[in-house]
Amino acid sequence: MKIQVGKTSGFCFGVRNAVDKTNEILKKEQNKKIYCLGELVHNKTIVNQLKKDGLIFIDTIEQAEDTTIIRAHGVEKKVYEIAKKKNIDLIDLTCPSVLRIHKIAEEYALENYYIFLIGKKEHPEIIGTYSFCGKNASIISEIEDVDNAINNLKESNLNKLLIIVQTTYSTKVFDEIVKEIQEKIPQNISIEVKNTICRATELRQEETKKISKEVDLMIIIGGKNSSNTNKLYEIAQKECKNTIFIENSEELDKEKILKFEKIGIMAGASTPQKSIDEVIKLLE
């Protein structure tokens, strides 16, 4: 059996930074309540361990009483305002790439641009970013949403459009949606496209596609609620008919795996190295 592990597998900078700093805070402030607004990252293994270590997960800033961590995906603009009124000590561990998009959205909204935000409506990153886009913005989750977004743009009477995208979105789908917009947009509207997909995400998607073409079985490791890991699964499925998506080694069917000679492994940006190593160990 030959095992090929993606070099870009596992933690990206934003996730590593959030996890490492949270662990540091928990060790330093052992006698203090530390809250986290939403899941720090989309991975059950990490979240469960942080709970054991004393981190208190909350759904709204109103539930916070003291020191509160902002997760890697970022939060809505109003969270900062509410925290300030409540004198909550915020520790902002939002991924720098996400913070950059917030800044871009805010600046362009002030310049009277209509904003098309491409990404999954229900994803926490999109929910947060949308709040920085001002009143003239539409979320495009898939190509079918383009017509409605263009109608909203026309009704706004603005003639400048900014297109930005979720950091973990599919590069291929993003390009397809931008092309659709460019073909349908009125000629009097100027368009500025900013591909804000994280470079680490792009490299991971490219490597997943490459490895999937070369193996008999592709294993994608990561949280089932992780957007970037789901994208890797979709990419791998198109290139390798035998593709499975697991959160940890316990989900592997050992009997089925034995019939494959070349196995590829790729893991999402919020997948800890321990989960990857356990899968490799089981295969070996």
mmCIF file of C-alpha atoms in Angstrom:
data_model
loop_
_atom_site.group_PDB
_atom_site.id
_atom_site.type_symbol
_atom_site.label_atom_id
_atom_site.label_comp_id
_atom_site.label_asym_id
_atom_site.label_seq_id
_atom_site.Cartn_x
_atom_site.Cartn_y
_atom_site.Cartn_z
ATOM 1 C CA MET A 1 0.000 0.000 0.000
ATOM 2 C CA LYS A 2 1.321 3.433 -1.000
ATOM 3 C CA ILE A 3 0.153 6.465 1.001
ATOM 4 C CA GLN A 4 0.378 10.014 -0.354
ATOM 5 C CA VAL A 5 -0.275 12.817 2.142
ATOM 6 C CA GLY A 6 -0.951 16.364 0.966
ATOM 7 C CA LYS A 7 1.790 18.797 2.006
ATOM 8 C CA THR A 8 -0.824 21.505 2.603
ATOM 9 C CA SER A 9 -2.920 19.297 4.909
ATOM 10 C CA GLY A 10 -3.945 20.537 8.330
ATOM 11 C CA PHE A 11 -3.954 23.839 10.177
ATOM 12 C CA CYS A 12 -3.731 27.060 8.205
ATOM 13 C CA PHE A 13 -2.158 30.128 9.843
ATOM 14 C CA GLY A 14 -5.469 31.596 11.034
ATOM 15 C CA VAL A 15 -6.602 28.384 12.739
ATOM 16 C CA ARG A 16 -3.191 27.637 14.274
ATOM 17 C CA ASN A 17 -3.016 31.177 15.641
ATOM 18 C CA ALA A 18 -6.526 30.929 17.156
ATOM 19 C CA VAL A 19 -5.944 27.504 18.726
ATOM 20 C CA ASP A 20 -2.446 28.257 20.072
ATOM 21 C CA LYS A 21 -3.441 31.592 21.603
ATOM 22 C CA THR A 22 -6.603 30.136 23.138
ATOM 23 C CA ASN A 23 -4.579 27.369 24.778
ATOM 24 C CA GLU A 24 -2.138 29.967 26.110
ATOM 25 C CA ILE A 25 -5.001 32.012 27.589
ATOM 26 C CA LEU A 26 -6.584 28.954 29.243
ATOM 27 C CA LYS A 27 -3.270 27.988 30.878
ATOM 28 C CA LYS A 28 -2.560 31.530 32.043
ATOM 29 C CA GLU A 29 -6.083 32.270 33.344
ATOM 30 C CA GLN A 30 -6.977 28.958 34.990
ATOM 31 C CA ASN A 31 -9.059 30.573 37.733
ATOM 32 C CA LYS A 32 -10.967 32.861 35.389
ATOM 33 C CA LYS A 33 -14.010 32.245 33.185
ATOM 34 C CA ILE A 34 -13.018 32.446 29.508
ATOM 35 C CA TYR A 35 -15.784 32.535 26.907
ATOM 36 C CA CYS A 36 -15.709 31.882 23.164
ATOM 37 C CA LEU A 37 -18.370 33.273 20.859
ATOM 38 C CA GLY A 38 -19.318 30.308 18.663
ATOM 39 C CA GLU A 39 -16.999 27.394 17.827
ATOM 40 C CA LEU A 40 -13.387 28.570 17.766
ATOM 41 C CA VAL A 41 -12.825 26.464 14.637
ATOM 42 C CA HIS A 42 -14.977 23.929 12.795
ATOM 43 C CA ASN A 43 -13.534 20.757 14.284
ATOM 44 C CA LYS A 44 -15.188 18.626 17.000
ATOM 45 C CA THR A 45 -11.902 17.193 18.273
ATOM 46 C CA ILE A 46 -10.516 20.651 19.009
ATOM 47 C CA VAL A 47 -13.783 22.040 20.382
ATOM 48 C CA ASN A 48 -14.275 19.069 22.752
ATOM 49 C CA GLN A 49 -10.706 19.366 24.048
ATOM 50 C CA LEU A 50 -11.102 23.102 24.667
ATOM 51 C CA LYS A 51 -14.324 22.418 26.594
ATOM 52 C CA LYS A 52 -12.424 19.952 28.812
ATOM 53 C CA ASP A 53 -9.772 22.609 29.376
ATOM 54 C CA GLY A 54 -12.419 25.033 30.634
ATOM 55 C CA LEU A 55 -13.388 27.174 27.626
ATOM 56 C CA ILE A 56 -17.056 28.193 27.793
ATOM 57 C CA PHE A 57 -18.764 28.326 24.386
ATOM 58 C CA ILE A 58 -21.635 30.813 23.987
ATOM 59 C CA ASP A 59 -23.971 31.645 21.108
ATOM 60 C CA THR A 60 -24.409 35.402 21.660
ATOM 61 C CA ILE A 61 -22.271 38.190 23.102
ATOM 62 C CA GLU A 62 -25.094 38.923 25.557
ATOM 63 C CA GLN A 63 -24.207 35.655 27.343
ATOM 64 C CA ALA A 64 -20.638 36.804 28.005
ATOM 65 C CA GLU A 65 -19.656 37.993 31.477
ATOM 66 C CA ASP A 66 -15.949 38.656 31.135
ATOM 67 C CA THR A 67 -13.048 37.777 28.811
ATOM 68 C CA THR A 68 -14.433 36.589 25.480
ATOM 69 C CA ILE A 69 -12.589 35.166 22.484
ATOM 70 C CA ILE A 70 -13.694 35.979 18.952
ATOM 71 C CA ARG A 71 -13.278 32.889 16.802
ATOM 72 C CA ALA A 72 -11.191 32.540 13.634
ATOM 73 C CA HIS A 73 -14.233 33.068 11.359
ATOM 74 C CA GLY A 74 -14.929 36.551 12.720
ATOM 75 C CA VAL A 75 -18.182 38.082 13.985
ATOM 76 C CA GLU A 76 -20.736 40.732 13.114
ATOM 77 C CA LYS A 77 -19.833 44.393 13.557
ATOM 78 C CA LYS A 78 -22.458 44.842 16.286
ATOM 79 C CA VAL A 79 -20.649 42.330 18.530
ATOM 80 C CA TYR A 80 -17.802 44.817 19.065
ATOM 81 C CA GLU A 81 -20.311 47.553 19.933
ATOM 82 C CA ILE A 82 -22.249 45.390 22.418
ATOM 83 C CA ALA A 83 -19.033 44.145 24.040
ATOM 84 C CA LYS A 84 -17.870 47.723 24.541
ATOM 85 C CA LYS A 85 -21.148 48.681 26.253
ATOM 86 C CA LYS A 86 -20.933 45.626 28.518
ATOM 87 C CA ASN A 87 -17.217 46.245 29.292
ATOM 88 C CA ILE A 88 -16.368 42.799 27.960
ATOM 89 C CA ASP A 89 -12.659 42.155 27.408
ATOM 90 C CA LEU A 90 -12.573 40.952 23.789
ATOM 91 C CA ILE A 91 -9.661 38.880 22.499
ATOM 92 C CA ASP A 92 -9.981 39.028 18.736
ATOM 93 C CA LEU A 93 -8.587 35.868 17.113
ATOM 94 C CA THR A 94 -10.302 36.453 13.769
ATOM 95 C CA CYS A 95 -8.125 35.188 10.911
ATOM 96 C CA PRO A 96 -6.106 38.110 9.426
ATOM 97 C CA SER A 97 -7.422 37.218 5.949
ATOM 98 C CA VAL A 98 -11.005 37.633 7.188
ATOM 99 C CA LEU A 99 -10.206 40.927 8.936
ATOM 100 C CA ARG A 100 -8.758 42.160 5.624
ATOM 101 C CA ILE A 101 -12.093 41.465 3.888
ATOM 102 C CA HIS A 102 -13.984 43.317 6.635
ATOM 103 C CA LYS A 103 -11.764 46.343 6.019
ATOM 104 C CA ILE A 104 -12.214 46.173 2.229
ATOM 105 C CA ALA A 105 -16.006 45.871 2.561
ATOM 106 C CA GLU A 106 -16.221 48.801 4.942
ATOM 107 C CA GLU A 107 -14.019 51.062 2.786
ATOM 108 C CA TYR A 108 -15.857 50.335 -0.457
ATOM 109 C CA ALA A 109 -19.270 50.741 1.178
ATOM 110 C CA LEU A 110 -18.201 54.268 2.197
ATOM 111 C CA GLU A 111 -17.223 54.928 -1.437
ATOM 112 C CA ASN A 112 -20.821 54.140 -2.544
ATOM 113 C CA TYR A 113 -20.078 50.762 -4.075
ATOM 114 C CA TYR A 114 -22.737 48.068 -4.201
ATOM 115 C CA ILE A 115 -21.155 44.858 -2.871
ATOM 116 C CA PHE A 116 -21.659 41.293 -4.063
ATOM 117 C CA LEU A 117 -20.411 38.952 -1.332
ATOM 118 C CA ILE A 118 -19.903 35.433 -2.673
ATOM 119 C CA GLY A 119 -20.107 32.609 -0.148
ATOM 120 C CA LYS A 120 -22.451 30.400 1.853
ATOM 121 C CA LYS A 121 -25.202 32.512 3.480
ATOM 122 C CA GLU A 122 -25.237 30.455 6.686
ATOM 123 C CA HIS A 123 -21.454 30.394 7.163
ATOM 124 C CA PRO A 124 -20.250 32.455 10.173
ATOM 125 C CA GLU A 125 -17.575 34.197 8.088
ATOM 126 C CA ILE A 126 -20.172 35.423 5.592
ATOM 127 C CA ILE A 127 -22.577 36.496 8.348
ATOM 128 C CA GLY A 128 -19.789 38.537 9.906
ATOM 129 C CA THR A 129 -18.478 40.036 6.658
ATOM 130 C CA TYR A 130 -21.953 40.974 5.432
ATOM 131 C CA SER A 131 -22.391 43.249 8.453
ATOM 132 C CA PHE A 132 -19.418 45.335 7.257
ATOM 133 C CA CYS A 133 -20.865 45.777 3.740
ATOM 134 C CA GLY A 134 -23.392 48.483 4.613
ATOM 135 C CA LYS A 135 -26.985 48.555 3.360
ATOM 136 C CA ASN A 136 -26.156 48.079 -0.349
ATOM 137 C CA ALA A 137 -25.042 44.458 -0.540
ATOM 138 C CA SER A 138 -26.193 41.020 -1.681
ATOM 139 C CA ILE A 139 -24.936 37.554 -0.800
ATOM 140 C CA ILE A 140 -24.439 35.129 -3.682
ATOM 141 C CA SER A 141 -24.202 31.525 -2.483
ATOM 142 C CA GLU A 142 -24.472 29.908 -5.916
ATOM 143 C CA ILE A 143 -24.754 30.884 -9.550
ATOM 144 C CA GLU A 144 -28.580 30.823 -9.374
ATOM 145 C CA ASP A 145 -28.450 33.833 -7.015
ATOM 146 C CA VAL A 146 -26.806 36.115 -9.596
ATOM 147 C CA ASP A 147 -30.006 37.394 -11.268
ATOM 148 C CA ASN A 148 -31.572 38.416 -7.961
ATOM 149 C CA ALA A 149 -28.368 40.164 -6.870
ATOM 150 C CA ILE A 150 -28.205 42.126 -10.144
ATOM 151 C CA ASN A 151 -31.834 43.206 -9.699
ATOM 152 C CA ASN A 152 -30.970 44.473 -6.214
ATOM 153 C CA LEU A 153 -28.021 46.373 -7.670
ATOM 154 C CA LYS A 154 -30.221 48.023 -10.323
ATOM 155 C CA GLU A 155 -32.766 49.092 -7.695
ATOM 156 C CA SER A 156 -30.006 50.754 -5.638
ATOM 157 C CA ASN A 157 -29.193 53.118 -8.557
ATOM 158 C CA LEU A 158 -25.472 52.755 -7.798
ATOM 159 C CA ASN A 159 -23.093 52.429 -10.752
ATOM 160 C CA LYS A 160 -20.074 50.885 -9.013
ATOM 161 C CA LEU A 161 -19.842 47.222 -7.993
ATOM 162 C CA LEU A 162 -17.356 45.407 -5.772
ATOM 163 C CA ILE A 163 -17.171 41.607 -5.800
ATOM 164 C CA ILE A 164 -15.541 39.843 -2.837
ATOM 165 C CA VAL A 165 -15.613 36.223 -1.707
ATOM 166 C CA GLN A 166 -15.454 33.966 1.365
ATOM 167 C CA THR A 167 -11.844 32.998 2.179
ATOM 168 C CA THR A 168 -12.603 29.256 1.993
ATOM 169 C CA TYR A 169 -14.802 29.282 -1.120
ATOM 170 C CA SER A 170 -14.180 27.144 -4.215
ATOM 171 C CA THR A 171 -11.904 28.967 -6.664
ATOM 172 C CA LYS A 172 -13.574 27.242 -9.611
ATOM 173 C CA VAL A 173 -17.115 28.212 -8.556
ATOM 174 C CA PHE A 174 -15.994 31.759 -7.746
ATOM 175 C CA ASP A 175 -14.627 32.164 -11.298
ATOM 176 C CA GLU A 176 -17.862 30.783 -12.770
ATOM 177 C CA ILE A 177 -20.017 33.209 -10.755
ATOM 178 C CA VAL A 178 -17.832 36.213 -11.640
ATOM 179 C CA LYS A 179 -18.084 35.292 -15.336
ATOM 180 C CA GLU A 180 -21.888 35.057 -15.042
ATOM 181 C CA ILE A 181 -22.050 38.480 -13.372
ATOM 182 C CA GLN A 182 -19.818 40.091 -16.004
ATOM 183 C CA GLU A 183 -21.993 38.711 -18.805
ATOM 184 C CA LYS A 184 -25.255 39.950 -17.279
ATOM 185 C CA ILE A 185 -24.305 43.255 -15.661
ATOM 186 C CA PRO A 186 -25.447 46.532 -17.356
ATOM 187 C CA GLN A 187 -22.610 48.240 -19.260
ATOM 188 C CA ASN A 188 -22.926 51.486 -17.308
ATOM 189 C CA ILE A 189 -21.810 49.757 -14.100
ATOM 190 C CA SER A 190 -18.084 49.549 -13.366
ATOM 191 C CA ILE A 191 -16.936 46.323 -11.688
ATOM 192 C CA GLU A 192 -14.036 45.728 -9.338
ATOM 193 C CA VAL A 193 -13.288 42.086 -8.533
ATOM 194 C CA LYS A 194 -11.185 41.153 -5.520
ATOM 195 C CA ASN A 195 -10.429 37.467 -5.185
ATOM 196 C CA THR A 196 -10.267 37.293 -1.385
ATOM 197 C CA ILE A 197 -9.995 33.496 -1.250
ATOM 198 C CA CYS A 198 -7.117 32.692 1.093
ATOM 199 C CA ARG A 199 -3.985 31.595 -0.804
ATOM 200 C CA ALA A 200 -3.620 28.614 1.540
ATOM 201 C CA THR A 201 -7.143 27.539 0.535
ATOM 202 C CA GLU A 202 -6.280 27.802 -3.171
ATOM 203 C CA LEU A 203 -3.087 25.745 -2.765
ATOM 204 C CA ARG A 204 -4.936 23.098 -0.748
ATOM 205 C CA GLN A 205 -7.635 22.806 -3.424
ATOM 206 C CA GLU A 206 -5.022 22.544 -6.204
ATOM 207 C CA GLU A 207 -3.104 19.836 -4.367
ATOM 208 C CA THR A 208 -6.294 17.892 -3.587
ATOM 209 C CA LYS A 209 -7.166 17.837 -7.290
ATOM 210 C CA LYS A 210 -3.658 16.672 -8.236
ATOM 211 C CA ILE A 211 -3.436 13.868 -5.674
ATOM 212 C CA SER A 212 -6.996 12.658 -6.380
ATOM 213 C CA LYS A 213 -6.021 11.987 -10.008
ATOM 214 C CA GLU A 214 -3.115 9.782 -8.941
ATOM 215 C CA VAL A 215 -4.700 7.450 -6.346
ATOM 216 C CA ASP A 216 -7.266 4.640 -6.072
ATOM 217 C CA LEU A 217 -8.781 5.962 -2.833
ATOM 218 C CA MET A 218 -8.895 9.529 -1.541
ATOM 219 C CA ILE A 219 -9.438 10.233 2.157
ATOM 220 C CA ILE A 220 -10.510 13.729 3.214
ATOM 221 C CA ILE A 221 -10.140 14.433 6.955
ATOM 222 C CA GLY A 222 -11.916 17.231 8.789
ATOM 223 C CA GLY A 223 -15.045 18.541 10.453
ATOM 224 C CA LYS A 224 -18.289 17.822 8.613
ATOM 225 C CA ASN A 225 -19.341 21.433 9.282
ATOM 226 C CA SER A 226 -16.092 22.829 7.866
ATOM 227 C CA SER A 227 -16.672 24.762 4.637
ATOM 228 C CA ASN A 228 -13.117 24.405 3.322
ATOM 229 C CA THR A 229 -13.032 20.655 4.052
ATOM 230 C CA ASN A 230 -16.342 20.123 2.251
ATOM 231 C CA LYS A 231 -14.860 21.892 -0.781
ATOM 232 C CA LEU A 232 -11.895 19.479 -0.732
ATOM 233 C CA TYR A 233 -14.328 16.556 -0.651
ATOM 234 C CA GLU A 234 -16.237 17.934 -3.654
ATOM 235 C CA ILE A 235 -13.000 18.429 -5.615
ATOM 236 C CA ALA A 236 -11.683 14.960 -4.768
ATOM 237 C CA GLN A 237 -14.970 13.266 -5.729
ATOM 238 C CA LYS A 238 -14.733 14.671 -9.248
ATOM 239 C CA GLU A 239 -11.250 13.227 -9.762
ATOM 240 C CA CYS A 240 -11.425 9.977 -7.786
ATOM 241 C CA LYS A 241 -14.569 7.837 -7.708
ATOM 242 C CA ASN A 242 -13.481 6.266 -4.398
ATOM 243 C CA THR A 243 -13.459 9.271 -2.063
ATOM 244 C CA ILE A 244 -14.439 9.256 1.598
ATOM 245 C CA PHE A 245 -14.892 12.091 4.101
ATOM 246 C CA ILE A 246 -14.083 11.328 7.753
ATOM 247 C CA GLU A 247 -13.532 13.323 10.941
ATOM 248 C CA ASN A 248 -11.120 10.810 12.484
ATOM 249 C CA SER A 249 -9.566 7.355 12.070
ATOM 250 C CA GLU A 250 -12.415 5.658 13.946
ATOM 251 C CA GLU A 251 -14.691 6.235 10.935
ATOM 252 C CA LEU A 252 -12.470 4.236 8.573
ATOM 253 C CA ASP A 253 -13.708 0.854 7.309
ATOM 254 C CA LYS A 254 -10.522 -1.221 7.501
ATOM 255 C CA GLU A 255 -11.872 -4.074 5.382
ATOM 256 C CA LYS A 256 -12.774 -1.815 2.457
ATOM 257 C CA ILE A 257 -9.454 0.033 2.572
ATOM 258 C CA LEU A 258 -7.396 -3.160 2.149
ATOM 259 C CA LYS A 259 -8.366 -3.514 -1.524
ATOM 260 C CA PHE A 260 -6.733 -0.194 -2.498
ATOM 261 C CA GLU A 261 -3.034 0.097 -3.363
ATOM 262 C CA LYS A 262 -2.651 3.876 -3.739
ATOM 263 C CA ILE A 263 -4.276 6.033 -1.080
ATOM 264 C CA GLY A 264 -4.275 9.822 -0.934
ATOM 265 C CA ILE A 265 -4.865 11.908 2.195
ATOM 266 C CA MET A 266 -5.854 15.562 2.448
ATOM 267 C CA ALA A 267 -7.092 17.425 5.509
ATOM 268 C CA GLY A 268 -8.975 20.681 5.999
ATOM 269 C CA ALA A 269 -7.594 23.894 7.465
ATOM 270 C CA SER A 270 -9.052 23.197 10.924
ATOM 271 C CA THR A 271 -7.937 19.549 11.150
ATOM 272 C CA PRO A 272 -5.328 18.926 13.892
ATOM 273 C CA GLN A 273 -2.134 17.060 12.995
ATOM 274 C CA LYS A 274 -3.041 14.395 15.553
ATOM 275 C CA SER A 275 -6.133 13.399 13.511
ATOM 276 C CA ILE A 276 -4.020 13.123 10.337
ATOM 277 C CA ASP A 277 -1.306 11.095 12.083
ATOM 278 C CA GLU A 278 -3.852 8.642 13.519
ATOM 279 C CA VAL A 279 -5.251 7.934 10.025
ATOM 280 C CA ILE A 280 -1.742 7.409 8.636
ATOM 281 C CA LYS A 281 -0.842 5.084 11.536
ATOM 282 C CA LEU A 282 -3.972 2.987 11.001
ATOM 283 C CA LEU A 283 -3.256 2.654 7.271
ATOM 284 C CA GLU A 284 0.352 1.674 7.879
#
